[in-house]
Coordinates of C-alpha atoms in Angstrom, one line a residue:
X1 CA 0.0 0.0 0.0
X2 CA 1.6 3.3 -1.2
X3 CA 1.0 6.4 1.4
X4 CA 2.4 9.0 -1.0
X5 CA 3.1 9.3 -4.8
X6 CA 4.8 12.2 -6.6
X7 CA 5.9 12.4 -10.6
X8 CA 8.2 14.6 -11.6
X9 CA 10.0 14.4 -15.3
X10 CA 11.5 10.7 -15.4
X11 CA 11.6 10.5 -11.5
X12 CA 8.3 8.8 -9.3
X13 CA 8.7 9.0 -5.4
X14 CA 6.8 5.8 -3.8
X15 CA 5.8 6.6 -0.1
X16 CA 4.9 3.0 1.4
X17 CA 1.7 3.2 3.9
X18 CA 2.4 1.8 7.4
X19 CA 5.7 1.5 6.9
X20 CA 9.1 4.0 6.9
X21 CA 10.3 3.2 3.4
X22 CA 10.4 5.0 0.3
X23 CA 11.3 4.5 -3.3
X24 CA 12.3 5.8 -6.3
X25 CA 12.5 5.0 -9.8
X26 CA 14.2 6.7 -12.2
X27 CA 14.4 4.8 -14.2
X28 CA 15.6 2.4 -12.1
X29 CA 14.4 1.6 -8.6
X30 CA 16.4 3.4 -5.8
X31 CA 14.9 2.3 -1.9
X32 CA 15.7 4.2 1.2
X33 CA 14.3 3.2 4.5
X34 CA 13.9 5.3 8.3
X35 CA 18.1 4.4 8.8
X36 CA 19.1 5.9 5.0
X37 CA 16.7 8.8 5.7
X38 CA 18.3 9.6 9.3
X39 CA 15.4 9.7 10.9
X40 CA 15.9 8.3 14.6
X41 CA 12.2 8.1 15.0
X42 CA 10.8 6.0 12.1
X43 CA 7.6 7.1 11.0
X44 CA 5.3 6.9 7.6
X45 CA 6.8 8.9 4.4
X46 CA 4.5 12.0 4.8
X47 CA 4.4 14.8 2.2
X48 CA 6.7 15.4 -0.9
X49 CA 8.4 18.4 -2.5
X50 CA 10.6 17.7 -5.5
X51 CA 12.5 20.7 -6.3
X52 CA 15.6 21.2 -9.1
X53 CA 18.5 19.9 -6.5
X54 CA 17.1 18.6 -3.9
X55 CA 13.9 16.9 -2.5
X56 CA 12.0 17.0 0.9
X57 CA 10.0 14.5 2.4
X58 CA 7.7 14.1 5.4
X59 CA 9.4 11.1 7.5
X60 CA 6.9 10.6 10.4
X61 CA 7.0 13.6 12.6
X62 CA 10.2 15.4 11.0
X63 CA 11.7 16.7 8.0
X64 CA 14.1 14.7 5.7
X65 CA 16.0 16.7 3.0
X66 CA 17.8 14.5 -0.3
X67 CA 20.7 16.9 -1.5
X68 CA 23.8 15.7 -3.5
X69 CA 22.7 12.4 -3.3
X70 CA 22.7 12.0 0.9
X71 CA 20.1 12.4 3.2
X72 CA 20.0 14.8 6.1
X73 CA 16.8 15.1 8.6
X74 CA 15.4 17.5 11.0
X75 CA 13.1 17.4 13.5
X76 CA 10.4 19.5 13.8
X77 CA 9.8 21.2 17.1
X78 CA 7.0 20.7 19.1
X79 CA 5.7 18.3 16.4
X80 CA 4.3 14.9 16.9
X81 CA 2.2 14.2 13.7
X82 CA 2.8 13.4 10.3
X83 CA 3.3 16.2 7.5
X84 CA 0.8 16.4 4.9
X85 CA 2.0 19.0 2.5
X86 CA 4.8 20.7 1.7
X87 CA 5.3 23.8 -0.4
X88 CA 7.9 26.5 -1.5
X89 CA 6.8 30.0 -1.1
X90 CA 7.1 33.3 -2.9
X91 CA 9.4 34.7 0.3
X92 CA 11.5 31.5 -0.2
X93 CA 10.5 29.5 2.7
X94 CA 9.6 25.7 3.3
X95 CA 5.7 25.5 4.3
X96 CA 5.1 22.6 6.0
X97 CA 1.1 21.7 7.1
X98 CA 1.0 18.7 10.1
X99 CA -1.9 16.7 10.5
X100 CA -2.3 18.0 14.4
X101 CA 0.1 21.1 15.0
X102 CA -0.7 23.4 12.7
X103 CA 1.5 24.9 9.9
X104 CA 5.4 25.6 10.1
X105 CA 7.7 27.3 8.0
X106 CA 11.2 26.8 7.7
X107 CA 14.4 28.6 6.4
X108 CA 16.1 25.0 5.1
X109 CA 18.8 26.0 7.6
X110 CA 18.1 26.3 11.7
X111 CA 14.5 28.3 12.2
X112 CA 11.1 26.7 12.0
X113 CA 7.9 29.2 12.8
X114 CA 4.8 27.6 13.7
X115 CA 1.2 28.8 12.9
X116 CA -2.0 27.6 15.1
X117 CA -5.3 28.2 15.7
X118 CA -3.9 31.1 18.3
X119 CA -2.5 33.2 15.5
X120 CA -6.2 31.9 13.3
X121 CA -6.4 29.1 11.6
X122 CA -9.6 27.5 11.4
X123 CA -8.1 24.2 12.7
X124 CA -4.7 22.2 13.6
X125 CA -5.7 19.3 11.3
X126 CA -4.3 20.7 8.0
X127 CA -5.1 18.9 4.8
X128 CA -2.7 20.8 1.7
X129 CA -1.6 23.7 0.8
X130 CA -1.2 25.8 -2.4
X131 CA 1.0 28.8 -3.3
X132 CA -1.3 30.6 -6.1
X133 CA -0.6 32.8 -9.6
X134 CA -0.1 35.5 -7.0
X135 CA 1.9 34.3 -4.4
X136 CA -0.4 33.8 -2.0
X137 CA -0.3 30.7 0.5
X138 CA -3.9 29.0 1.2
X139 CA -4.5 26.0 3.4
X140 CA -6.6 23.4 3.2
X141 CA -8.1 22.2 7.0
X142 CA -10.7 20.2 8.1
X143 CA -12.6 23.6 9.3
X144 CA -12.2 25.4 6.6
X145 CA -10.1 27.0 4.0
X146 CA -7.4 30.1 4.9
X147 CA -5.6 32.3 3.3
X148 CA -2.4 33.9 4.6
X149 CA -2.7 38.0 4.5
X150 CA 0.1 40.3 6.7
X151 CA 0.1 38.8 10.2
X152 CA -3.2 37.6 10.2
X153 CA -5.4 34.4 8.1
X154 CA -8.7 35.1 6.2
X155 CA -11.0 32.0 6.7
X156 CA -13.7 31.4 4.1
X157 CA -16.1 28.0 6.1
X158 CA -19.3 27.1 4.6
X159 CA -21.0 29.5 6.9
X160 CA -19.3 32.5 5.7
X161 CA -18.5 31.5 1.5
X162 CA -19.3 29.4 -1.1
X163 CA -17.5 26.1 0.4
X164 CA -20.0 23.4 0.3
X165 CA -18.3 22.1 3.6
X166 CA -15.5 22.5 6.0
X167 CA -13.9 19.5 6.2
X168 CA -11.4 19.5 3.0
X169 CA -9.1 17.0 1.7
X170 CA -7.0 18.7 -1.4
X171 CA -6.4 22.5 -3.2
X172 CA -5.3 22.6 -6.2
X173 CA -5.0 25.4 -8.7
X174 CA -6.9 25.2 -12.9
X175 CA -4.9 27.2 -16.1
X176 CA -7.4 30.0 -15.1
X177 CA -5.9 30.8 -12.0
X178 CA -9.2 29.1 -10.1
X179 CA -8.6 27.7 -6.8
X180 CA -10.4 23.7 -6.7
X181 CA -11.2 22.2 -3.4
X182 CA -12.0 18.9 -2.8
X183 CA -14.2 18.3 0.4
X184 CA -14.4 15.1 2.3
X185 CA -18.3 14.4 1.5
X186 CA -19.6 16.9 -0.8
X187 CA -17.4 17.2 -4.2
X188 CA -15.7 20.4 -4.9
X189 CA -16.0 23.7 -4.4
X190 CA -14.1 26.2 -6.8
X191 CA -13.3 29.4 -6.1
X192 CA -11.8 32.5 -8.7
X193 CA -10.1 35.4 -6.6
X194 CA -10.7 37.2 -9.9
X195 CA -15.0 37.4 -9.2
X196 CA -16.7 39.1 -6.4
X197 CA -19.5 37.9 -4.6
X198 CA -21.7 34.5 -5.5
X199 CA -20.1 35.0 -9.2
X200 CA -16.5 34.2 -7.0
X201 CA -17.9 30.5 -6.3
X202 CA -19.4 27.2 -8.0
X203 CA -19.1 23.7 -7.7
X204 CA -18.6 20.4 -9.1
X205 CA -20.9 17.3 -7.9
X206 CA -21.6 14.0 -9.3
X207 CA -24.1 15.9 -11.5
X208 CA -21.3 17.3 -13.4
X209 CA -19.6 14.2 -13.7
X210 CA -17.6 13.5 -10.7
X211 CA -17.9 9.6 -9.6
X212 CA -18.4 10.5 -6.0
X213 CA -18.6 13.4 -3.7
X214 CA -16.3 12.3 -1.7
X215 CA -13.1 13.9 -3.2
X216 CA -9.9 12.7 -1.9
X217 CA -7.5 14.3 -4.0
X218 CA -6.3 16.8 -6.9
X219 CA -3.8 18.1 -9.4
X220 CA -3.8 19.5 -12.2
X221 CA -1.9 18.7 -16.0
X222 CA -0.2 21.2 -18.0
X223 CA -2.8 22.3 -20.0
X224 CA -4.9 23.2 -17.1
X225 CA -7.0 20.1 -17.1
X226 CA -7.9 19.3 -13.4
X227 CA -8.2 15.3 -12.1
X228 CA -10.0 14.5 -9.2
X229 CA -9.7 11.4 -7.0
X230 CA -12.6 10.1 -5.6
X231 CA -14.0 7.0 -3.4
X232 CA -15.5 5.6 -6.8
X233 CA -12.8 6.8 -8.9
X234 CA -10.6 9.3 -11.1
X235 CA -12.2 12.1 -13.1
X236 CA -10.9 14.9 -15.6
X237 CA -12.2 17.7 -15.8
X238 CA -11.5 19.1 -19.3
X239 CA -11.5 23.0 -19.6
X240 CA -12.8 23.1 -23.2
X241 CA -16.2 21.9 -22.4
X242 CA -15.9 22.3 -19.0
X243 CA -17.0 19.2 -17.9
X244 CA -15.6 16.1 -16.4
X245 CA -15.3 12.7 -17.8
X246 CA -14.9 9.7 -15.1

């Protein structure tokens, strides 16, 4: 069972479920376990951020880095829960979201800052995260959806937007600059930071193609095509007719 997967050019990154390994194949197969990884603690392969000279992987509770072909790992403090998405940002930091402790950023060198519901988060439990056309960091939770202003979060819930529910699963970002959010039982809600008001928000439900509501994942192709995982299935959403095809 596979906890993690991540493509990038020739390379895929295997994270196993249950279990402190990881592979890689490109195009052979490369295997690192919690020992190769340095991680004292062993723990699931969490999140995954391939970047041009390195890569950065969530090993249980910490952070493991794979630079000039070595490993290196950090722990996180005050962290006990697995990382669940990690993301570069516009002022060059590492974002890390945790499953429990909220959202951290890191230099890559010493300093980790950590982000709760005391500065306003909606929640802890944070699902992804996505850096936008603008720069802008927004995080997926399971109460809600937040975006990062100057020294303070803007939460959009389904009391207060568009969101057809709180508890979210995945972000990801379509070739018009919309943002897609998967929700745990009720599809996806879509968001443009281009409209105002109601025009701002619409939705994808089985209606429109989707095999379930229950949207686990999402990511989106080069051409701006978006694919959703569901508990029934995969669907693309194809931007030309603007409608997805299980």
């Amino acid at each position: 069972q596979l906890n993690r997967l991540l493509a990038v050019g020739e390379a895929v990154w295997f994270g196993e479920f249950n279990s402190a390994k990881l592979h890689v194949y490109s195009p052979n197969w490369n295997y690192y376990n919690a020992t190769a990884v340095q991680n004292p603690t062993p723990g699931d392969p969490g999140a995954i951020l391939v970047e041009a000279t390195r890569t950065w992987v969530g090993s249980g509770a910490g952070l493991a880095k794979f630079e000039n072909n070595a490993w290196s790992y950090r722990p996180i403090p005050n962290n006990t829960t697995a990382v669940t998405s990690i993301v570069r940002g516009v002022d060059n930091l590492l974002y890390l979201a945790t499953q429990g402790r909220g959202l951290y950023s890191y230099d890559g060198n010493v300093t980790f800052d950590q982000q709760t519901t005391g500065n306003g988060l909606p929640s802890d439990d944070l699902r992804d995260l996505l850096v936008d056309q603008d720069g802008k960091l927004w995080v997926a939770t399971s109460a809600g959806l937040a975006l990062r202003g100057t020294n303070y979060w803007l939460s959009f819930t389904a009391e207060n937007s568009g969101l057809a529910s709180n508890d979210l699963t995945s972000l990801t970002l379509d070739g018009s600059g919309r943002i897609w959010i998967a929700t745990a039982q009720n599809g996806i809600s879509i968001f443009d930071p281009n409209a105002g008001g109601a025009e701002a928000w619409s939705a994808q439900s089985v209606a429109d193609g989707l095999p379930a509501l229950q949207a686990q994942a999402l990511t989106t192709e080069p051409s701006g095509a978006v694919w959703a995982g569901t508990a029934a299935g995969l669907a693309r959403w194809n931007p030309e007719d603007a409608r997805g095809t299980p």
